[in-house]
């Protein structure tokens, strides 16, 4: 399940961080970073091209302001993306699945198996090309919907089957 994933989960350094419990934390594939770099980098190229066409071709000098702001934001996003990806992890416990992500804005969600209503695997063209997928599961409460990005295709299918089986047994009381 952990073949081809990051070697360890990155934690925030602050003493006020959300404490991770003992147990095995599973991580996502480094291929997720490549997919995000390609998609964000492509969008960055489109923004720069549009900015250059507007300023140089059409003499619309105001385009430097929004284009420059968007370029700075996307370059920053590209720079912190690898660290963000290493901070994504999940843990399968006896009664629930715990998902965590984030360094500055941390999110840790525990979803009880018996409350899961939908477990879905999605992957776009780039995801399929790199052999990764996203696993999404939803509960009755909209705020607890969790998406685990960057899972290897086989891991996503195995995890989906495991979650569905455990959720069924918990709902029926077996």
mmCIF file with all atom_site columns, C-alpha atoms in Angstrom:
data_model
loop_
_atom_site.group_PDB
_atom_site.id
_atom_site.type_symbol
_atom_site.label_atom_id
_atom_site.label_alt_id
_atom_site.label_comp_id
_atom_site.label_asym_id
_atom_site.label_entity_id
_atom_site.label_seq_id
_atom_site.pdbx_PDB_ins_code
_atom_site.Cartn_x
_atom_site.Cartn_y
_atom_site.Cartn_z
_atom_site.occupancy
_atom_site.B_iso_or_equiv
_atom_site.pdbx_formal_charge
_atom_site.auth_seq_id
_atom_site.auth_comp_id
_atom_site.auth_asym_id
_atom_site.auth_atom_id
_atom_site.pdbx_PDB_model_num
ATOM 1   C CA . UNK A 1 1   ? 0.000   0.000  0.000   1.00 0.00 ? 1   UNK A CA 1
ATOM 2   C CA . UNK A 1 2   ? 2.925   2.322  0.632   1.00 0.00 ? 2   UNK A CA 1
ATOM 3   C CA . UNK A 1 3   ? 5.030   1.379  -2.386  1.00 0.00 ? 3   UNK A CA 1
ATOM 4   C CA . UNK A 1 4   ? 6.124   4.468  -4.290  1.00 0.00 ? 4   UNK A CA 1
ATOM 5   C CA . UNK A 1 5   ? 4.988   6.999  -1.686  1.00 0.00 ? 5   UNK A CA 1
ATOM 6   C CA . UNK A 1 6   ? 6.899   9.698  0.149   1.00 0.00 ? 6   UNK A CA 1
ATOM 7   C CA . UNK A 1 7   ? 9.200   8.210  2.812   1.00 0.00 ? 7   UNK A CA 1
ATOM 8   C CA . UNK A 1 8   ? 7.762   10.122 5.777   1.00 0.00 ? 8   UNK A CA 1
ATOM 9   C CA . UNK A 1 9   ? 4.980   12.487 6.718   1.00 0.00 ? 9   UNK A CA 1
ATOM 10  C CA . UNK A 1 10  ? 6.098   16.107 7.159   1.00 0.00 ? 10  UNK A CA 1
ATOM 11  C CA . UNK A 1 11  ? 4.778   17.751 10.304  1.00 0.00 ? 11  UNK A CA 1
ATOM 12  C CA . UNK A 1 12  ? 4.634   21.435 11.223  1.00 0.00 ? 12  UNK A CA 1
ATOM 13  C CA . UNK A 1 13  ? 7.409   22.480 13.613  1.00 0.00 ? 13  UNK A CA 1
ATOM 14  C CA . UNK A 1 14  ? 5.265   24.586 15.922  1.00 0.00 ? 14  UNK A CA 1
ATOM 15  C CA . UNK A 1 15  ? 4.590   23.312 19.454  1.00 0.00 ? 15  UNK A CA 1
ATOM 16  C CA . UNK A 1 16  ? 0.934   24.302 18.847  1.00 0.00 ? 16  UNK A CA 1
ATOM 17  C CA . UNK A 1 17  ? 0.462   21.968 15.877  1.00 0.00 ? 17  UNK A CA 1
ATOM 18  C CA . UNK A 1 18  ? -2.227  19.321 15.670  1.00 0.00 ? 18  UNK A CA 1
ATOM 19  C CA . UNK A 1 19  ? -0.666  16.265 17.250  1.00 0.00 ? 19  UNK A CA 1
ATOM 20  C CA . UNK A 1 20  ? -0.588  13.138 15.144  1.00 0.00 ? 20  UNK A CA 1
ATOM 21  C CA . UNK A 1 21  ? -1.612  9.994  16.935  1.00 0.00 ? 21  UNK A CA 1
ATOM 22  C CA . UNK A 1 22  ? 0.414   6.818  17.035  1.00 0.00 ? 22  UNK A CA 1
ATOM 23  C CA . UNK A 1 23  ? -0.232  4.432  14.208  1.00 0.00 ? 23  UNK A CA 1
ATOM 24  C CA . UNK A 1 24  ? 0.744   3.943  10.604  1.00 0.00 ? 24  UNK A CA 1
ATOM 25  C CA . UNK A 1 25  ? 0.363   7.018  8.444   1.00 0.00 ? 25  UNK A CA 1
ATOM 26  C CA . UNK A 1 26  ? 0.099   6.309  4.727   1.00 0.00 ? 26  UNK A CA 1
ATOM 27  C CA . UNK A 1 27  ? 1.160   8.921  2.215   1.00 0.00 ? 27  UNK A CA 1
ATOM 28  C CA . UNK A 1 28  ? 0.505   9.870  -1.369  1.00 0.00 ? 28  UNK A CA 1
ATOM 29  C CA . UNK A 1 29  ? 2.648   9.276  -4.426  1.00 0.00 ? 29  UNK A CA 1
ATOM 30  C CA . UNK A 1 30  ? 5.335   11.784 -5.489  1.00 0.00 ? 30  UNK A CA 1
ATOM 31  C CA . UNK A 1 31  ? 3.760   11.578 -8.950  1.00 0.00 ? 31  UNK A CA 1
ATOM 32  C CA . UNK A 1 32  ? 1.047   13.858 -7.575  1.00 0.00 ? 32  UNK A CA 1
ATOM 33  C CA . UNK A 1 33  ? 3.631   16.661 -7.374  1.00 0.00 ? 33  UNK A CA 1
ATOM 34  C CA . UNK A 1 34  ? 4.580   16.161 -11.027 1.00 0.00 ? 34  UNK A CA 1
ATOM 35  C CA . UNK A 1 35  ? 0.942   16.258 -12.134 1.00 0.00 ? 35  UNK A CA 1
ATOM 36  C CA . UNK A 1 36  ? 0.318   19.450 -10.167 1.00 0.00 ? 36  UNK A CA 1
ATOM 37  C CA . UNK A 1 37  ? 3.528   21.042 -11.478 1.00 0.00 ? 37  UNK A CA 1
ATOM 38  C CA . UNK A 1 38  ? 2.468   20.308 -15.062 1.00 0.00 ? 38  UNK A CA 1
ATOM 39  C CA . UNK A 1 39  ? -1.096  21.602 -14.651 1.00 0.00 ? 39  UNK A CA 1
ATOM 40  C CA . UNK A 1 40  ? -0.165  24.719 -12.652 1.00 0.00 ? 40  UNK A CA 1
ATOM 41  C CA . UNK A 1 41  ? 2.841   25.383 -14.908 1.00 0.00 ? 41  UNK A CA 1
ATOM 42  C CA . UNK A 1 42  ? 0.627   25.148 -18.003 1.00 0.00 ? 42  UNK A CA 1
ATOM 43  C CA . UNK A 1 43  ? -1.794  27.650 -16.528 1.00 0.00 ? 43  UNK A CA 1
ATOM 44  C CA . UNK A 1 44  ? 1.131   29.926 -15.634 1.00 0.00 ? 44  UNK A CA 1
ATOM 45  C CA . UNK A 1 45  ? 2.308   29.830 -19.250 1.00 0.00 ? 45  UNK A CA 1
ATOM 46  C CA . UNK A 1 46  ? -1.188  30.791 -20.451 1.00 0.00 ? 46  UNK A CA 1
ATOM 47  C CA . UNK A 1 47  ? -1.301  33.733 -18.029 1.00 0.00 ? 47  UNK A CA 1
ATOM 48  C CA . UNK A 1 48  ? 2.122   34.971 -19.114 1.00 0.00 ? 48  UNK A CA 1
ATOM 49  C CA . UNK A 1 49  ? 1.215   34.561 -22.809 1.00 0.00 ? 49  UNK A CA 1
ATOM 50  C CA . UNK A 1 50  ? -2.047  36.477 -22.348 1.00 0.00 ? 50  UNK A CA 1
ATOM 51  C CA . UNK A 1 51  ? -0.222  39.199 -20.430 1.00 0.00 ? 51  UNK A CA 1
ATOM 52  C CA . UNK A 1 52  ? 2.398   39.548 -23.183 1.00 0.00 ? 52  UNK A CA 1
ATOM 53  C CA . UNK A 1 53  ? -0.217  39.636 -25.959 1.00 0.00 ? 53  UNK A CA 1
ATOM 54  C CA . UNK A 1 54  ? -2.206  42.327 -24.136 1.00 0.00 ? 54  UNK A CA 1
ATOM 55  C CA . UNK A 1 55  ? 0.795   44.486 -23.287 1.00 0.00 ? 55  UNK A CA 1
ATOM 56  C CA . UNK A 1 56  ? 3.031   44.099 -26.319 1.00 0.00 ? 56  UNK A CA 1
ATOM 57  C CA . UNK A 1 57  ? 0.468   43.406 -29.025 1.00 0.00 ? 57  UNK A CA 1
ATOM 58  C CA . UNK A 1 58  ? -2.454  45.544 -27.935 1.00 0.00 ? 58  UNK A CA 1
ATOM 59  C CA . UNK A 1 59  ? -0.612  48.200 -25.886 1.00 0.00 ? 59  UNK A CA 1
ATOM 60  C CA . UNK A 1 60  ? -2.756  47.489 -22.811 1.00 0.00 ? 60  UNK A CA 1
ATOM 61  C CA . UNK A 1 61  ? -0.164  48.252 -20.128 1.00 0.00 ? 61  UNK A CA 1
ATOM 62  C CA . UNK A 1 62  ? -2.631  47.724 -17.290 1.00 0.00 ? 62  UNK A CA 1
ATOM 63  C CA . UNK A 1 63  ? -2.375  43.955 -17.922 1.00 0.00 ? 63  UNK A CA 1
ATOM 64  C CA . UNK A 1 64  ? 1.001   43.883 -16.114 1.00 0.00 ? 64  UNK A CA 1
ATOM 65  C CA . UNK A 1 65  ? -0.742  44.385 -12.768 1.00 0.00 ? 65  UNK A CA 1
ATOM 66  C CA . UNK A 1 66  ? -3.148  41.407 -12.696 1.00 0.00 ? 66  UNK A CA 1
ATOM 67  C CA . UNK A 1 67  ? -0.767  39.301 -14.763 1.00 0.00 ? 67  UNK A CA 1
ATOM 68  C CA . UNK A 1 68  ? 2.117   40.025 -12.416 1.00 0.00 ? 68  UNK A CA 1
ATOM 69  C CA . UNK A 1 69  ? 0.044   39.300 -9.320  1.00 0.00 ? 69  UNK A CA 1
ATOM 70  C CA . UNK A 1 70  ? -1.187  35.989 -10.772 1.00 0.00 ? 70  UNK A CA 1
ATOM 71  C CA . UNK A 1 71  ? 2.344   35.062 -11.840 1.00 0.00 ? 71  UNK A CA 1
ATOM 72  C CA . UNK A 1 72  ? 3.747   35.680 -8.354  1.00 0.00 ? 72  UNK A CA 1
ATOM 73  C CA . UNK A 1 73  ? 0.944   33.648 -6.748  1.00 0.00 ? 73  UNK A CA 1
ATOM 74  C CA . UNK A 1 74  ? 1.421   30.716 -9.138  1.00 0.00 ? 74  UNK A CA 1
ATOM 75  C CA . UNK A 1 75  ? 5.214   30.714 -8.796  1.00 0.00 ? 75  UNK A CA 1
ATOM 76  C CA . UNK A 1 76  ? 4.780   30.659 -4.997  1.00 0.00 ? 76  UNK A CA 1
ATOM 77  C CA . UNK A 1 77  ? 2.287   27.797 -5.354  1.00 0.00 ? 77  UNK A CA 1
ATOM 78  C CA . UNK A 1 78  ? 4.776   25.854 -7.466  1.00 0.00 ? 78  UNK A CA 1
ATOM 79  C CA . UNK A 1 79  ? 7.541   26.487 -4.922  1.00 0.00 ? 79  UNK A CA 1
ATOM 80  C CA . UNK A 1 80  ? 5.637   25.168 -1.901  1.00 0.00 ? 80  UNK A CA 1
ATOM 81  C CA . UNK A 1 81  ? 3.856   22.317 -3.682  1.00 0.00 ? 81  UNK A CA 1
ATOM 82  C CA . UNK A 1 82  ? 6.376   19.548 -2.840  1.00 0.00 ? 82  UNK A CA 1
ATOM 83  C CA . UNK A 1 83  ? 6.237   20.331 0.882   1.00 0.00 ? 83  UNK A CA 1
ATOM 84  C CA . UNK A 1 84  ? 2.454   20.503 0.821   1.00 0.00 ? 84  UNK A CA 1
ATOM 85  C CA . UNK A 1 85  ? 2.255   17.092 -0.842  1.00 0.00 ? 85  UNK A CA 1
ATOM 86  C CA . UNK A 1 86  ? 4.518   15.518 1.783   1.00 0.00 ? 86  UNK A CA 1
ATOM 87  C CA . UNK A 1 87  ? 2.141   16.770 4.494   1.00 0.00 ? 87  UNK A CA 1
ATOM 88  C CA . UNK A 1 88  ? -0.837  14.802 3.126   1.00 0.00 ? 88  UNK A CA 1
ATOM 89  C CA . UNK A 1 89  ? -1.523  11.506 4.837   1.00 0.00 ? 89  UNK A CA 1
ATOM 90  C CA . UNK A 1 90  ? -4.205  9.154  6.086   1.00 0.00 ? 90  UNK A CA 1
ATOM 91  C CA . UNK A 1 91  ? -4.459  6.561  8.813   1.00 0.00 ? 91  UNK A CA 1
ATOM 92  C CA . UNK A 1 92  ? -6.793  3.565  8.978   1.00 0.00 ? 92  UNK A CA 1
ATOM 93  C CA . UNK A 1 93  ? -7.889  3.048  12.571  1.00 0.00 ? 93  UNK A CA 1
ATOM 94  C CA . UNK A 1 94  ? -10.313 0.547  14.107  1.00 0.00 ? 94  UNK A CA 1
ATOM 95  C CA . UNK A 1 95  ? -13.410 2.749  13.904  1.00 0.00 ? 95  UNK A CA 1
ATOM 96  C CA . UNK A 1 96  ? -12.508 5.534  11.491  1.00 0.00 ? 96  UNK A CA 1
ATOM 97  C CA . UNK A 1 97  ? -10.195 6.913  8.858   1.00 0.00 ? 97  UNK A CA 1
ATOM 98  C CA . UNK A 1 98  ? -8.136  9.969  9.811   1.00 0.00 ? 98  UNK A CA 1
ATOM 99  C CA . UNK A 1 99  ? -7.032  12.310 7.023   1.00 0.00 ? 99  UNK A CA 1
ATOM 100 C CA . UNK A 1 100 ? -4.550  15.128 7.493   1.00 0.00 ? 100 UNK A CA 1
ATOM 101 C CA . UNK A 1 101 ? -3.119  17.814 5.258   1.00 0.00 ? 101 UNK A CA 1
ATOM 102 C CA . UNK A 1 102 ? -1.477  21.170 5.571   1.00 0.00 ? 102 UNK A CA 1
ATOM 103 C CA . UNK A 1 103 ? 1.507   22.843 7.140   1.00 0.00 ? 103 UNK A CA 1
ATOM 104 C CA . UNK A 1 104 ? 0.295   26.402 7.795   1.00 0.00 ? 104 UNK A CA 1
ATOM 105 C CA . UNK A 1 105 ? -3.443  25.704 7.545   1.00 0.00 ? 105 UNK A CA 1
ATOM 106 C CA . UNK A 1 106 ? -3.749  22.256 9.032   1.00 0.00 ? 106 UNK A CA 1
ATOM 107 C CA . UNK A 1 107 ? -6.766  20.060 8.571   1.00 0.00 ? 107 UNK A CA 1
ATOM 108 C CA . UNK A 1 108 ? -7.293  16.759 10.341  1.00 0.00 ? 108 UNK A CA 1
ATOM 109 C CA . UNK A 1 109 ? -10.571 14.909 9.795   1.00 0.00 ? 109 UNK A CA 1
ATOM 110 C CA . UNK A 1 110 ? -11.673 11.638 11.377  1.00 0.00 ? 110 UNK A CA 1
ATOM 111 C CA . UNK A 1 111 ? -14.476 9.970  9.424   1.00 0.00 ? 111 UNK A CA 1
ATOM 112 C CA . UNK A 1 112 ? -16.250 7.042  11.124  1.00 0.00 ? 112 UNK A CA 1
ATOM 113 C CA . UNK A 1 113 ? -16.569 4.055  8.808   1.00 0.00 ? 113 UNK A CA 1
ATOM 114 C CA . UNK A 1 114 ? -20.284 3.642  9.566   1.00 0.00 ? 114 UNK A CA 1
ATOM 115 C CA . UNK A 1 115 ? -21.023 7.190  8.390   1.00 0.00 ? 115 UNK A CA 1
ATOM 116 C CA . UNK A 1 116 ? -19.504 6.855  4.922   1.00 0.00 ? 116 UNK A CA 1
ATOM 117 C CA . UNK A 1 117 ? -22.129 7.059  2.202   1.00 0.00 ? 117 UNK A CA 1
ATOM 118 C CA . UNK A 1 118 ? -20.075 7.277  -0.978  1.00 0.00 ? 118 UNK A CA 1
ATOM 119 C CA . UNK A 1 119 ? -16.561 6.207  -1.896  1.00 0.00 ? 119 UNK A CA 1
ATOM 120 C CA . UNK A 1 120 ? -15.469 7.373  -5.350  1.00 0.00 ? 120 UNK A CA 1
ATOM 121 C CA . UNK A 1 121 ? -12.296 7.188  -7.429  1.00 0.00 ? 121 UNK A CA 1
ATOM 122 C CA . UNK A 1 122 ? -11.616 9.926  -9.967  1.00 0.00 ? 122 UNK A CA 1
ATOM 123 C CA . UNK A 1 123 ? -8.678  10.650 -12.221 1.00 0.00 ? 123 UNK A CA 1
ATOM 124 C CA . UNK A 1 124 ? -8.133  13.069 -15.059 1.00 0.00 ? 124 UNK A CA 1
ATOM 125 C CA . UNK A 1 125 ? -6.019  12.601 -18.176 1.00 0.00 ? 125 UNK A CA 1
ATOM 126 C CA . UNK A 1 126 ? -2.773  13.615 -16.461 1.00 0.00 ? 126 UNK A CA 1
ATOM 127 C CA . UNK A 1 127 ? -3.578  11.440 -13.463 1.00 0.00 ? 127 UNK A CA 1
ATOM 128 C CA . UNK A 1 128 ? -4.152  8.433  -15.722 1.00 0.00 ? 128 UNK A CA 1
ATOM 129 C CA . UNK A 1 129 ? -0.906  9.146  -17.559 1.00 0.00 ? 129 UNK A CA 1
ATOM 130 C CA . UNK A 1 130 ? 1.026   9.071  -14.296 1.00 0.00 ? 130 UNK A CA 1
ATOM 131 C CA . UNK A 1 131 ? -0.979  6.174  -12.799 1.00 0.00 ? 131 UNK A CA 1
ATOM 132 C CA . UNK A 1 132 ? -2.527  8.051  -9.877  1.00 0.00 ? 132 UNK A CA 1
ATOM 133 C CA . UNK A 1 133 ? -6.087  8.728  -8.741  1.00 0.00 ? 133 UNK A CA 1
ATOM 134 C CA . UNK A 1 134 ? -8.097  10.640 -6.163  1.00 0.00 ? 134 UNK A CA 1
ATOM 135 C CA . UNK A 1 135 ? -10.210 8.834  -3.604  1.00 0.00 ? 135 UNK A CA 1
ATOM 136 C CA . UNK A 1 136 ? -13.236 10.775 -2.414  1.00 0.00 ? 136 UNK A CA 1
ATOM 137 C CA . UNK A 1 137 ? -15.573 9.725  0.333   1.00 0.00 ? 137 UNK A CA 1
ATOM 138 C CA . UNK A 1 138 ? -18.643 11.568 1.550   1.00 0.00 ? 138 UNK A CA 1
ATOM 139 C CA . UNK A 1 139 ? -20.728 11.393 4.699   1.00 0.00 ? 139 UNK A CA 1
ATOM 140 C CA . UNK A 1 140 ? -24.120 12.917 5.475   1.00 0.00 ? 140 UNK A CA 1
ATOM 141 C CA . UNK A 1 141 ? -22.352 16.007 6.843   1.00 0.00 ? 141 UNK A CA 1
ATOM 142 C CA . UNK A 1 142 ? -21.082 18.027 3.896   1.00 0.00 ? 142 UNK A CA 1
ATOM 143 C CA . UNK A 1 143 ? -18.109 19.418 5.825   1.00 0.00 ? 143 UNK A CA 1
ATOM 144 C CA . UNK A 1 144 ? -16.550 15.993 6.391   1.00 0.00 ? 144 UNK A CA 1
ATOM 145 C CA . UNK A 1 145 ? -16.186 15.072 2.735   1.00 0.00 ? 145 UNK A CA 1
ATOM 146 C CA . UNK A 1 146 ? -12.573 14.074 2.207   1.00 0.00 ? 146 UNK A CA 1
ATOM 147 C CA . UNK A 1 147 ? -10.518 13.812 -0.972  1.00 0.00 ? 147 UNK A CA 1
ATOM 148 C CA . UNK A 1 148 ? -7.217  11.935 -0.800  1.00 0.00 ? 148 UNK A CA 1
ATOM 149 C CA . UNK A 1 149 ? -5.272  13.012 -3.906  1.00 0.00 ? 149 UNK A CA 1
ATOM 150 C CA . UNK A 1 150 ? -2.289  11.342 -5.515  1.00 0.00 ? 150 UNK A CA 1
ATOM 151 C CA . UNK A 1 151 ? -2.892  7.716  -4.610  1.00 0.00 ? 151 UNK A CA 1
ATOM 152 C CA . UNK A 1 152 ? -1.453  5.031  -6.866  1.00 0.00 ? 152 UNK A CA 1
ATOM 153 C CA . UNK A 1 153 ? -4.274  3.526  -8.940  1.00 0.00 ? 153 UNK A CA 1
ATOM 154 C CA . UNK A 1 154 ? -3.985  0.109  -7.261  1.00 0.00 ? 154 UNK A CA 1
ATOM 155 C CA . UNK A 1 155 ? -3.865  1.650  -3.801  1.00 0.00 ? 155 UNK A CA 1
ATOM 156 C CA . UNK A 1 156 ? -6.972  3.725  -4.518  1.00 0.00 ? 156 UNK A CA 1
ATOM 157 C CA . UNK A 1 157 ? -8.910  0.653  -5.670  1.00 0.00 ? 157 UNK A CA 1
ATOM 158 C CA . UNK A 1 158 ? -7.766  -1.440 -2.690  1.00 0.00 ? 158 UNK A CA 1
ATOM 159 C CA . UNK A 1 159 ? -8.580  1.358  -0.250  1.00 0.00 ? 159 UNK A CA 1
ATOM 160 C CA . UNK A 1 160 ? -12.002 1.906  -1.846  1.00 0.00 ? 160 UNK A CA 1
ATOM 161 C CA . UNK A 1 161 ? -12.874 -1.782 -1.545  1.00 0.00 ? 161 UNK A CA 1
ATOM 162 C CA . UNK A 1 162 ? -11.638 -1.882 2.061   1.00 0.00 ? 162 UNK A CA 1
ATOM 163 C CA . UNK A 1 163 ? -13.613 1.231  3.048   1.00 0.00 ? 163 UNK A CA 1
ATOM 164 C CA . UNK A 1 164 ? -16.809 -0.013 1.407   1.00 0.00 ? 164 UNK A CA 1
ATOM 165 C CA . UNK A 1 165 ? -16.511 -3.420 3.130   1.00 0.00 ? 165 UNK A CA 1
ATOM 166 C CA . UNK A 1 166 ? -15.789 -1.916 6.545   1.00 0.00 ? 166 UNK A CA 1
ATOM 167 C CA . UNK A 1 167 ? -18.517 0.730  6.158   1.00 0.00 ? 167 UNK A CA 1
ATOM 168 C CA . UNK A 1 168 ? -21.081 -1.950 5.262   1.00 0.00 ? 168 UNK A CA 1
ATOM 169 C CA . UNK A 1 169 ? -20.159 -4.072 8.274   1.00 0.00 ? 169 UNK A CA 1
ATOM 170 C CA . UNK A 1 170 ? -20.356 -1.044 10.596  1.00 0.00 ? 170 UNK A CA 1
ATOM 171 C CA . UNK A 1 171 ? -23.753 0.064  9.283   1.00 0.00 ? 171 UNK A CA 1
ATOM 172 C CA . UNK A 1 172 ? -25.297 -3.385 9.676   1.00 0.00 ? 172 UNK A CA 1
ATOM 173 C CA . UNK A 1 173 ? -23.751 -3.941 13.092  1.00 0.00 ? 173 UNK A CA 1
ATOM 174 C CA . UNK A 1 174 ? -21.728 -7.018 12.079  1.00 0.00 ? 174 UNK A CA 1
#
